Structures are given as C-alpha cells and as structure tokens.
Coordinates of C-alpha atoms and ligand atoms in Angstrom, one line a residue:
M1 CA -155.7 -87.4 -20.5
K2 CA -153.9 -89.0 -17.8
I3 CA -153.4 -87.2 -14.5
R4 CA -150.4 -88.8 -12.6
N5 CA -149.6 -86.1 -10.5
K6 CA -150.4 -86.8 -6.8
T7 CA -151.5 -83.0 -5.8
I8 CA -153.1 -82.0 -8.9
K9 CA -155.3 -85.3 -8.7
E10 CA -155.9 -83.7 -5.0
I11 CA -156.2 -80.4 -6.6
L12 CA -159.2 -81.4 -9.1
L13 CA -161.0 -83.2 -6.4
K14 CA -161.9 -79.8 -4.6
Y15 CA -162.2 -78.2 -7.8
R16 CA -164.9 -80.5 -8.3
K17 CA -167.1 -78.3 -5.7
I18 CA -165.8 -75.4 -7.7
D19 CA -166.6 -76.6 -11.3
S20 CA -170.1 -77.9 -9.7
L21 CA -171.2 -74.3 -8.7
K22 CA -170.1 -73.1 -11.5
R23 CA -172.4 -75.2 -13.8
L24 CA -175.6 -74.2 -11.2
I25 CA -174.7 -70.6 -12.1
S26 CA -175.1 -71.3 -15.5
L27 CA -178.2 -73.1 -15.6
A28 CA -179.6 -70.3 -13.4
G29 CA -178.1 -67.7 -15.8
W30 CA -179.7 -69.6 -18.4
D31 CA -183.0 -70.1 -16.9
L32 CA -182.7 -66.6 -15.8
N33 CA -183.2 -65.6 -19.4
V34 CA -185.3 -68.3 -21.0
Y35 CA -188.1 -69.1 -18.5
M36 CA -187.5 -67.0 -15.1
P37 CA -191.0 -65.1 -14.1
Q38 CA -190.3 -61.3 -14.6
K39 CA -190.4 -60.0 -11.0
A40 CA -187.8 -62.9 -9.6
V41 CA -185.1 -60.5 -11.7
E42 CA -183.1 -59.1 -7.9
D43 CA -183.9 -62.1 -5.8
R44 CA -182.0 -64.0 -9.1
A45 CA -179.0 -61.7 -8.9
F46 CA -178.9 -62.0 -5.0
I47 CA -178.6 -65.9 -5.4
I48 CA -176.3 -66.2 -8.2
S49 CA -174.1 -63.4 -6.4
E50 CA -174.1 -65.2 -2.7
V51 CA -173.2 -68.6 -5.3
E52 CA -170.3 -66.4 -7.1
L53 CA -169.1 -65.6 -3.5
Q54 CA -168.5 -69.2 -2.1
I55 CA -166.8 -70.0 -5.6
K56 CA -164.7 -67.3 -5.2
N57 CA -163.6 -68.2 -1.3
L58 CA -163.2 -72.0 -2.6
I59 CA -161.0 -70.6 -5.2
L60 CA -158.8 -68.2 -2.8
D61 CA -158.8 -70.8 -0.3
K62 CA -155.5 -70.9 1.2
S63 CA -154.9 -74.5 1.4
F64 CA -156.4 -74.8 -2.5
I65 CA -153.6 -72.4 -3.2
K66 CA -150.9 -74.0 -1.5
L67 CA -151.7 -77.1 -3.5
V68 CA -151.7 -75.2 -6.9
N69 CA -148.5 -73.5 -6.1
E70 CA -146.7 -76.9 -4.6
V71 CA -147.0 -78.4 -8.0
K72 CA -143.3 -78.6 -9.7
E73 CA -144.0 -77.4 -13.0
N74 CA -141.1 -79.8 -14.6
N75 CA -142.3 -83.4 -15.3
L76 CA -146.2 -82.4 -16.0
N77 CA -147.4 -83.8 -19.0
I78 CA -149.3 -81.1 -21.4
Y79 CA -153.1 -81.5 -19.2
E80 CA -151.4 -81.1 -16.0
K81 CA -149.8 -78.1 -16.9
A82 CA -152.3 -76.9 -18.5
I83 CA -154.6 -77.0 -15.2
I84 CA -152.4 -75.1 -13.2
R85 CA -151.9 -72.7 -15.8
V86 CA -155.6 -72.0 -16.0
L87 CA -156.1 -72.5 -12.2
K88 CA -152.7 -69.8 -11.6
R89 CA -154.8 -67.3 -14.1
E90 CA -157.8 -67.5 -12.0
I91 CA -156.6 -67.8 -9.0
G92 CA -153.9 -64.1 -9.7
Y93 CA -157.7 -62.6 -11.0
L94 CA -159.1 -62.5 -8.1
Q95 CA -156.1 -62.2 -6.0
K96 CA -155.0 -59.0 -7.5
L97 CA -158.5 -57.6 -7.5
P98 CA -159.5 -56.1 -3.9
S99 CA -163.4 -57.3 -2.3
S100 CA -164.1 -53.7 -2.3
F101 CA -163.3 -53.1 -5.8
I102 CA -165.1 -55.9 -7.1
E103 CA -168.1 -54.8 -4.8
E104 CA -168.0 -51.7 -5.9
F105 CA -167.6 -52.8 -10.1
S106 CA -170.4 -55.2 -10.0
K107 CA -172.4 -53.0 -8.3
I108 CA -172.3 -49.7 -10.8
T109 CA -172.1 -52.3 -13.5
N110 CA -175.6 -53.9 -12.4
K111 CA -177.0 -50.2 -12.2
A112 CA -175.4 -49.4 -15.5
Q113 CA -177.0 -51.8 -17.5
V114 CA -180.5 -51.1 -16.5
V115 CA -179.5 -47.1 -17.1
W116 CA -178.0 -48.3 -20.4
R117 CA -181.4 -49.9 -21.1
E118 CA -183.2 -46.7 -20.3
A119 CA -181.1 -44.5 -22.2
K120 CA -181.0 -46.3 -25.4
D121 CA -185.1 -46.6 -25.1
R122 CA -185.2 -42.6 -24.8
N123 CA -182.5 -42.3 -27.3
D124 CA -180.8 -40.0 -24.6
F125 CA -176.7 -40.2 -24.2
S126 CA -176.8 -38.1 -21.4
V127 CA -178.3 -40.2 -18.8
F128 CA -175.9 -42.8 -19.3
K129 CA -172.7 -40.6 -19.5
P130 CA -172.5 -40.2 -16.0
Y131 CA -171.9 -44.2 -15.7
L132 CA -170.0 -44.7 -18.8
E133 CA -168.1 -41.9 -17.0
K134 CA -167.8 -44.0 -13.6
I135 CA -167.2 -47.1 -15.5
V136 CA -164.2 -45.9 -17.4
Y137 CA -163.1 -44.4 -14.2
L138 CA -163.4 -48.0 -12.5
V139 CA -161.6 -49.8 -15.7
K140 CA -158.9 -47.9 -15.7
K141 CA -158.4 -48.9 -11.5
E142 CA -159.1 -52.6 -12.6
V143 CA -156.1 -51.9 -15.3
E144 CA -153.5 -50.5 -12.6
Y145 CA -154.6 -53.6 -10.5
L146 CA -154.1 -56.4 -13.0
G147 CA -150.7 -54.7 -14.2
Y148 CA -149.4 -54.8 -17.9
K149 CA -146.4 -55.0 -19.3
E150 CA -146.4 -52.3 -22.3
H151 CA -150.3 -50.8 -22.6
P152 CA -152.8 -50.6 -20.5
Y153 CA -155.2 -52.2 -22.8
D154 CA -153.0 -55.4 -22.8
A155 CA -154.2 -56.2 -19.2
L156 CA -158.2 -56.0 -20.4
I157 CA -157.6 -57.4 -23.5
D158 CA -155.7 -60.6 -22.1
L159 CA -158.9 -61.2 -19.8
Y160 CA -160.7 -62.3 -22.6
E161 CA -157.9 -63.4 -24.9
E162 CA -154.9 -64.7 -22.8
G163 CA -151.8 -63.4 -24.4
W164 CA -152.9 -61.5 -26.8
T165 CA -152.0 -57.6 -26.6
T166 CA -153.4 -54.6 -28.2
K167 CA -150.1 -54.7 -30.5
D168 CA -151.0 -57.7 -31.6
F169 CA -154.8 -56.2 -32.4
E170 CA -153.2 -53.0 -33.9
D171 CA -151.2 -55.3 -36.4
F172 CA -154.2 -56.9 -37.2
F173 CA -156.8 -54.4 -37.6
S174 CA -154.4 -52.2 -39.6
F175 CA -153.7 -55.3 -41.8
V176 CA -157.2 -56.0 -42.7
K177 CA -158.8 -52.5 -42.8
P178 CA -157.5 -51.3 -46.3
R179 CA -158.3 -54.9 -47.6
L180 CA -161.2 -54.5 -46.4
K181 CA -162.4 -51.4 -47.8
D182 CA -161.1 -52.6 -50.7
I183 CA -163.2 -55.4 -50.7
F184 CA -165.9 -53.4 -49.7
F185 CA -165.6 -50.8 -52.8
K186 CA -165.5 -53.3 -55.2
V187 CA -168.7 -55.3 -54.0
F188 CA -170.1 -51.9 -53.5
N189 CA -169.6 -50.6 -57.3
S190 CA -170.3 -53.9 -58.8
K191 CA -173.5 -54.4 -61.2
Y192 CA -174.4 -57.4 -58.6
F193 CA -174.6 -55.2 -55.7
I194 CA -177.9 -55.3 -53.8
D195 CA -178.4 -54.3 -50.0
K196 CA -182.1 -54.6 -49.9
H197 CA -183.9 -57.9 -50.8
P198 CA -187.8 -58.7 -50.6
L199 CA -187.3 -62.3 -48.6
E200 CA -186.3 -59.6 -45.9
K201 CA -189.9 -58.2 -45.8
E202 CA -191.7 -61.7 -45.8
K203 CA -193.6 -62.5 -43.0
Y204 CA -193.2 -66.1 -41.5
N205 CA -195.0 -68.4 -38.9
K206 CA -193.3 -68.8 -35.7
E207 CA -194.0 -72.3 -35.1
K208 CA -193.3 -72.9 -38.8
M209 CA -190.2 -71.1 -38.1
E210 CA -189.1 -73.0 -35.4
K211 CA -189.4 -76.5 -36.9
L212 CA -187.5 -75.7 -40.0
N213 CA -184.6 -74.2 -37.1
L214 CA -184.5 -77.8 -35.9
R215 CA -185.1 -79.7 -39.1
V216 CA -181.5 -77.2 -40.2
L217 CA -180.2 -78.2 -36.8
K218 CA -180.4 -82.0 -37.5
I219 CA -178.8 -81.8 -40.8
L220 CA -175.8 -80.4 -38.9
N221 CA -175.9 -83.7 -36.1
F222 CA -177.5 -81.4 -33.4
D223 CA -178.2 -84.3 -30.7
N224 CA -181.3 -83.4 -29.1
Q225 CA -180.7 -86.0 -26.3
R226 CA -177.9 -83.3 -25.3
S227 CA -179.1 -80.5 -26.2
R228 CA -181.9 -78.1 -26.4
L229 CA -183.1 -74.8 -28.8
D230 CA -185.4 -72.4 -26.5
I231 CA -186.2 -69.0 -27.3
A232 CA -184.5 -65.7 -25.3
P233 CA -184.4 -62.1 -26.0
H234 CA -181.1 -62.3 -27.2
P235 CA -179.7 -65.4 -28.7
F236 CA -176.6 -67.2 -26.8
E237 CA -175.3 -70.8 -25.8
Q238 CA -175.3 -72.2 -21.9
S239 CA -172.8 -75.4 -21.3
I240 CA -174.7 -76.7 -18.3
S241 CA -172.7 -80.0 -18.7
L242 CA -170.3 -82.2 -21.4
N243 CA -174.2 -83.9 -21.8
D244 CA -176.4 -80.7 -21.5
V245 CA -175.1 -77.8 -23.9
R246 CA -178.4 -75.2 -24.4
I247 CA -179.1 -72.8 -27.2
T248 CA -181.4 -70.1 -27.7
T249 CA -182.7 -68.3 -31.0
W250 CA -185.3 -65.1 -31.7
Y251 CA -187.8 -65.0 -33.8
H252 CA -189.1 -61.8 -35.4
K253 CA -192.0 -61.4 -37.3
N254 CA -190.0 -60.9 -40.5
D255 CA -186.9 -61.8 -41.9
F256 CA -186.4 -65.3 -41.7
K257 CA -182.4 -65.1 -41.9
R258 CA -182.3 -63.7 -39.1
S259 CA -183.8 -66.8 -36.9
L260 CA -182.0 -69.1 -38.5
S261 CA -178.6 -67.2 -38.4
A262 CA -178.4 -67.3 -34.7
T263 CA -179.7 -70.7 -34.2
I264 CA -176.9 -72.0 -36.5
H265 CA -174.6 -69.6 -34.7
E266 CA -175.2 -70.8 -31.4
F267 CA -175.3 -74.3 -32.9
G268 CA -171.5 -73.4 -33.8
H269 CA -170.8 -72.8 -29.7
L270 CA -172.7 -75.3 -28.8
L271 CA -170.4 -77.9 -31.1
Y272 CA -167.2 -76.7 -29.4
E273 CA -168.8 -77.4 -25.7
T274 CA -170.1 -80.7 -26.6
N275 CA -167.2 -82.3 -28.4
I276 CA -164.5 -81.3 -25.6
D277 CA -163.1 -84.6 -24.5
S278 CA -164.7 -86.1 -21.8
K279 CA -161.6 -87.3 -20.1
L280 CA -161.4 -83.3 -19.5
K281 CA -165.1 -83.4 -17.8
F282 CA -165.2 -81.4 -14.4
T283 CA -161.3 -80.1 -14.8
P284 CA -160.6 -76.3 -15.4
L285 CA -160.0 -77.4 -18.7
Q286 CA -163.6 -78.3 -19.9
A287 CA -164.0 -74.9 -21.7
G288 CA -163.3 -73.5 -24.8
I289 CA -160.0 -71.8 -25.3
S290 CA -161.0 -68.4 -25.3
Y291 CA -163.9 -65.7 -26.6
A292 CA -162.5 -65.6 -30.1
F293 CA -161.9 -69.6 -30.4
H294 CA -165.7 -70.2 -29.6
E295 CA -166.6 -67.3 -31.7
S296 CA -164.5 -69.2 -34.8
S297 CA -166.6 -71.9 -34.1
S298 CA -170.0 -70.2 -34.2
R299 CA -169.2 -68.3 -37.5
F300 CA -167.8 -70.8 -39.1
W301 CA -170.8 -72.7 -39.0
E302 CA -172.8 -69.5 -39.2
N303 CA -171.2 -68.1 -42.3
V304 CA -168.7 -70.3 -44.2
I305 CA -170.7 -73.4 -44.2
A306 CA -174.3 -71.9 -43.6
K307 CA -174.0 -69.1 -46.4
N308 CA -172.8 -71.6 -48.5
E309 CA -174.6 -71.9 -52.2
I310 CA -174.2 -76.1 -51.5
F311 CA -175.4 -76.2 -48.4
L312 CA -178.2 -73.7 -48.8
R313 CA -179.3 -76.1 -51.8
K314 CA -179.4 -78.8 -48.8
I315 CA -181.8 -77.2 -46.9
W316 CA -183.8 -75.3 -49.9
P317 CA -186.7 -78.0 -50.2
L318 CA -187.0 -77.8 -46.1
A319 CA -187.4 -73.9 -46.4
L320 CA -189.8 -74.5 -49.2
K321 CA -191.7 -76.9 -47.3
Y322 CA -192.0 -74.3 -43.4
L323 CA -191.8 -71.2 -45.2
D324 CA -195.0 -70.7 -47.8
F325 CA -193.9 -67.3 -49.4
L326 CA -190.5 -69.4 -50.5
K327 CA -192.6 -70.5 -53.3
K328 CA -192.9 -67.0 -55.6
Y329 CA -188.6 -67.2 -55.3
K330 CA -186.3 -69.1 -57.0
F331 CA -183.2 -70.7 -55.4
K332 CA -181.2 -67.6 -56.4
D333 CA -182.6 -65.4 -54.5
F334 CA -182.3 -67.3 -51.7
V335 CA -178.7 -67.6 -52.0
T336 CA -178.0 -63.6 -52.5
Y337 CA -180.6 -62.9 -49.4
F338 CA -178.4 -65.1 -47.4
N339 CA -175.5 -63.3 -49.0
L340 CA -176.2 -59.9 -48.9
V341 CA -173.5 -57.1 -48.2
K342 CA -175.4 -54.3 -46.6
P343 CA -173.5 -51.6 -44.5
S344 CA -175.8 -51.0 -41.5
L345 CA -175.5 -49.0 -38.5
I346 CA -176.3 -51.7 -36.4
R347 CA -173.2 -54.2 -35.7
V348 CA -175.1 -57.1 -34.8
E349 CA -176.8 -56.7 -38.2
A350 CA -173.4 -56.0 -40.4
D351 CA -172.5 -58.3 -43.2
E352 CA -169.1 -60.7 -43.1
I353 CA -167.5 -57.6 -44.6
T354 CA -168.4 -54.4 -42.8
Y355 CA -168.8 -56.1 -39.5
H356 CA -165.3 -55.4 -38.8
F357 CA -165.4 -51.6 -39.1
H358 CA -167.9 -51.6 -36.1
I359 CA -165.3 -53.5 -34.0
I360 CA -162.1 -51.4 -35.2
L361 CA -164.5 -48.3 -34.1
R362 CA -165.0 -49.9 -31.0
F363 CA -161.4 -51.0 -30.6
E364 CA -160.0 -47.7 -31.4
I365 CA -162.4 -45.7 -29.0
E366 CA -161.6 -48.2 -26.0
K367 CA -157.6 -47.6 -26.7
M368 CA -158.3 -43.9 -26.5
L369 CA -159.9 -44.2 -23.3
L370 CA -157.3 -46.0 -21.5
E371 CA -155.0 -43.6 -23.4
D372 CA -157.2 -40.4 -22.3
K373 CA -156.8 -39.3 -25.7
I374 CA -161.0 -38.7 -25.8
K375 CA -163.2 -37.4 -23.2
I376 CA -167.0 -39.4 -22.8
E377 CA -168.8 -36.2 -24.0
E378 CA -166.7 -36.2 -26.8
L379 CA -167.9 -40.0 -28.1
P380 CA -170.8 -39.6 -29.7
E381 CA -169.8 -37.1 -32.0
Y382 CA -166.2 -39.4 -32.8
W383 CA -168.3 -42.3 -33.1
N384 CA -170.4 -40.8 -35.8
E385 CA -167.8 -39.4 -38.4
K386 CA -166.0 -42.7 -38.1
V387 CA -169.3 -44.5 -39.0
K388 CA -169.2 -41.8 -41.7
E389 CA -165.9 -42.5 -42.8
Y390 CA -165.8 -46.0 -42.4
L391 CA -169.1 -47.9 -43.7
G392 CA -170.5 -44.3 -45.8
L393 CA -173.4 -43.9 -43.0
R394 CA -175.3 -40.9 -41.3
V395 CA -175.9 -41.7 -37.6
D396 CA -179.1 -39.9 -36.7
S397 CA -179.8 -41.5 -33.1
Y398 CA -177.9 -42.3 -30.1
R399 CA -179.7 -45.6 -30.0
D400 CA -178.2 -46.7 -33.3
G401 CA -174.7 -45.2 -32.6
I402 CA -172.9 -45.2 -29.3
L403 CA -175.3 -46.6 -27.4
Q404 CA -176.3 -49.6 -29.1
D405 CA -174.2 -52.1 -27.6
I406 CA -174.6 -53.3 -24.3
H407 CA -170.9 -54.6 -23.4
W408 CA -169.7 -50.9 -22.2
S409 CA -172.5 -50.7 -19.5
M410 CA -171.4 -54.2 -18.1
G411 CA -167.7 -53.0 -17.9
A412 CA -166.6 -55.3 -20.5
F413 CA -163.8 -53.6 -22.1
G414 CA -161.4 -55.6 -24.7
Y415 CA -164.0 -57.7 -25.5
F416 CA -165.0 -56.3 -28.6
P417 CA -161.7 -57.3 -30.4
T418 CA -162.5 -60.9 -30.0
Y419 CA -165.7 -60.9 -32.3
S420 CA -162.9 -60.0 -35.3
L421 CA -160.3 -62.0 -34.2
G422 CA -162.7 -64.9 -34.1
T423 CA -164.3 -64.3 -37.7
F424 CA -160.4 -64.5 -39.4
L425 CA -159.8 -67.4 -37.1
S426 CA -162.9 -69.0 -39.1
G427 CA -160.6 -68.0 -42.2
L428 CA -157.7 -69.8 -40.8
W429 CA -160.0 -72.9 -40.0
L430 CA -160.8 -72.7 -43.6
E431 CA -157.7 -72.4 -45.1
S432 CA -156.2 -75.5 -42.7
I433 CA -158.8 -77.7 -43.4
E434 CA -159.0 -77.2 -47.6
N435 CA -155.2 -78.2 -46.7
D436 CA -156.2 -81.3 -44.7
L437 CA -159.3 -82.4 -46.4
G438 CA -159.2 -80.8 -50.0
D439 CA -162.3 -78.2 -51.6
I440 CA -164.8 -77.0 -48.9
N441 CA -167.2 -76.9 -51.6
N442 CA -166.6 -80.8 -52.5
L443 CA -166.5 -81.8 -48.9
L444 CA -169.9 -80.3 -48.3
K445 CA -171.2 -82.4 -51.7
Q446 CA -170.5 -85.4 -50.2
K447 CA -172.7 -87.3 -48.0
D448 CA -171.0 -86.9 -44.4
G449 CA -169.0 -84.1 -45.8
I450 CA -170.4 -82.1 -42.7
L451 CA -170.0 -84.7 -40.2
T452 CA -165.7 -84.9 -41.5
I453 CA -165.5 -81.0 -41.0
Q454 CA -167.4 -81.5 -37.8
N455 CA -164.3 -84.3 -37.1
W456 CA -161.3 -82.4 -38.6
F457 CA -163.0 -79.5 -35.7
K458 CA -163.3 -81.7 -33.0
D459 CA -159.8 -83.2 -33.7
K460 CA -157.9 -80.0 -34.2
I461 CA -159.2 -78.0 -31.3
Y462 CA -162.6 -78.9 -29.5
R463 CA -161.4 -81.8 -27.5
F464 CA -158.4 -79.9 -26.0
G465 CA -160.9 -77.7 -24.2
R466 CA -158.2 -75.2 -22.5
T467 CA -155.4 -77.4 -22.9
Y468 CA -153.7 -75.1 -25.1
S469 CA -153.6 -70.9 -24.8
S470 CA -155.5 -69.4 -27.8
K471 CA -151.9 -68.6 -29.7
E472 CA -150.6 -72.2 -29.0
L473 CA -153.0 -73.8 -30.6
I474 CA -153.1 -71.3 -33.3
Y475 CA -149.6 -72.6 -34.1
K476 CA -150.3 -76.1 -33.1
I477 CA -153.1 -76.5 -36.2
T478 CA -151.1 -74.1 -38.8
K479 CA -147.4 -74.3 -38.2
K480 CA -146.8 -70.7 -38.6
G481 CA -149.7 -68.5 -36.0
F482 CA -152.1 -66.5 -36.7
S483 CA -152.4 -64.4 -40.2
P484 CA -155.6 -62.5 -41.0
Q485 CA -155.0 -63.4 -44.9
P486 CA -156.9 -67.0 -45.7
F487 CA -160.4 -64.6 -44.2
I488 CA -159.4 -61.9 -46.7
N489 CA -159.1 -64.9 -49.3
Y490 CA -162.1 -66.4 -48.3
L491 CA -164.3 -62.9 -49.0
D492 CA -161.9 -62.7 -52.1
S493 CA -163.4 -65.3 -53.5
K494 CA -166.7 -65.2 -51.9
Y495 CA -167.7 -61.5 -53.2
I496 CA -165.3 -60.7 -55.9
K497 CA -164.8 -63.5 -58.1
I498 CA -168.5 -63.7 -58.9
Ligands
MG1 MG1 -171.2 -65.7 -30.6

C-alpha cells in the first residue's frame, strides 16, 4: 500500500487516535467476557460508552470531515479510494442518526438484553414482548434516518453487508430453499441417516480437552506468540491488533465436538485478522470486509476443512490420546459424529444443511416486521408453524423457539442473513481453490496442504482487509460474482453421494 495523496496522509495520521481507542475498546470487550469480575458490569459499560463517545466526536470532528470530503477521488489508487469509501460510510452513518436516537436505542437495547435473558430463563415471551415492540419501533425509525432506495430492510442489511439488498437475499434464499430441502430429504431417507450419536454422550476431561484444542490449533498453524485461546460463555474472536488476535471457546461436560468445532470456527476468524497486510495497520482498512466474509472464513475452517475425513484422520491420534473414551470407537464413528445431519430447534446447534432454514425463517420475519405484515404478538405462533414446515419439528417452549437468539434484543436486524451468505461464500471459495490448486482432498493429503490453502486465503482475501467491498472482492476472485451453487454442490457430493 502506497499512500501518495497528501490529504489522505493527514487523514491517516488523525485516524490513528480513533483506531487506537477502538482497539482499546476491543481489549476491554474481550476482558469483559473472559476475566472481568461480575460486579464490574455497569462500570465497564459506562467506561466503554464514554470512550465510544470520544471516538464518535473524533470522527464527527469538523476538521476531520473536511479533510475526508476534500479528497478528489480521481487519481487515487485502490487503497486511497478504499480509505475514503470506508470513512465516508462511517461518517455518514453517524451523521444520519441523531445523538438522542443513538442514546435511546442503546438505553433500550442494553436493558432489553437483560430482560431477554430473564424471559428466556423463565420461558416467558410476555416479559420480552414490550421491549421487542419498542425495539422494532426504533429500528423502523433508524431505517427512516438511514434512508433506502427500494426496501426499508435494505438500510439495515447494508449495515452488515455493504451493497447487499433485500432483493439479493430474496433471490439467494429462493434459490437455495428447494435445493436444501431436496438434499435434506434425500439424507433423511437414506439408510445411513442417523441423528443421534453415542459420542455426544461421552464425558470428557476439561483439561485434556483444552490440550486437544491447542494441539489441533497447532496443526492449523495457530501462532501462540500472536494469539491466545481462552474460555468464554459464548465463543468469539477479538482482534486487538495485528499481532494480538484472541479467540475463546467453551467446555461443556460432554459432546466434545462442540468445543473443538467452536475453537476451529473462531480460529477461522482469527486467521483472517492475523493475515491482513501489515501495511494496512492502524488504517480504516485493517479489518475484515464484512460479517459474511468473516463468517465465510470461520465456516470454511470449521466445516469444509475440520469435518473432512482426511483432516479428521490427521487429528484422530491426538483425539485418542486426550479423549480416553475414544478407544471404544472406530475412526469411522469419529467421522460420522462430526458430520451428523440433525434437524434441531436451536440455530447454533444445527448442521450444515438445516442451518439455513433457521436463517431463512429469521430473514422472513425481519422483512415482514419492516413491511408491517406481522405483529409482535403473532410472532411465536408464526415461528412455530414455520419450524414445523421447514424442519418438521414441534416447538414446545419459547426458550427453544422465538426467544433463543440474543440478536433482536440488541437491535441487530439484518445480521442473520450474513450467516447464511458466509456459509455459501465458503462453498464459493472451495470451488475457487479447487480451480486454482486442485482437489481439496489431494491438498489435505499433502504435507503442507493446510498452509497452501491458508496462503490461498491470504492472497485472495485476507491481506486486502477492507480494500474492496464484499461484491467487488467476490467478483475479483470468481470473475463472475456470487453464486450459491458451489455450496449446494459441496453438500451434494458430501451427503448424497455416500
Ligand atoms: Mg462466527
């Protein structure tokens, strides 16, 4: 990255302060979830919101905005263009939303997250209902502030996935829905179908499981000089700086796949952040492109790689070493355990095929809410009907139904669709890797196969940070734009042709 433009040089100098404050917030956020004493919740929230206000003031500082607007966009190189694009987006977002609105929104969503947890514990939707009503009301207001061309939902989707629209996702989901149903139906009716596995019940030793996770991460080239693995109530990845990217995982008493899969999933996020070109350090471009791009990396490593039989063969001796009960099982059991297809009421527990019905349901509900086609009180019933239709399951509690996810209590509407998009992008990357480097199974059999695949990701995606927009980079890689077909092909060859 060469910055020649004088004004942009000045902008980047000022931006370092903004970037540093953001990174300290990341560290505080990581600590909040990993080490912070419980009673510090309110103090920490106050500290973070004060620093966030400082960041906002620095971004909306008149002299800063003036510099950004001053830059003439002809004659800029791709990095310079991207810096201006990303900053204008950030400034625009903060300018469009009045401070009073941001304050009200954060007040209600902070409270709503606590109420949601309580409602979920008590399995009582009525406790959360008034908050959800208020949040949906505010989200509609937010949409009006932000503006949109075709559909109000576009304004929200764009927050998570720049340039993507309701129409894009409608096309995407209507393409994949019948195909996923078809694959699921075939798997379900196959004589190999099992949805329960004895390994799920096996209890493991936490310390040994921790060692196994670290050994598997080492196979994936995890660098413990630049990264850490810790424990959190819900696994996540946090990038503090280019050389300090941290991940967390969880340990239940049994079902070791949950711990290992979460570790590898978060590792996929880590790999993205640690491989951004160091020349982008401390600039607005030092981050993953978007939610879906990040998720495409995490899902690729969690599913396409870590559930592949050849990869599982590599880690089998380690698993045998740290998980005593595995001695009773064969390698084949290990493989089927990692690749179970299991329609579940819970989104986060769903398999590679049925997962997307959970997302389609949420997408449809969010869209209907914005179109005023459904009332909050009608949501639980609608939810349950759709779960029956899509997954063939009966919902018997709010907890495992409408109340299962935290997102709506945070006011995060438009977020869910990026999970599916990310997964389907991972299929697109698989296809591109096979075009460029050959069959993935052959690659995994090679000594440095994993590194070769990681270098592909680094070269094609990671190193650019936010230099390109999501649609631009998809086009640059595939030369033809987004297609959900490769992921369908992947599922087909994995689950149907067994
Ligand atoms: Mg993720």
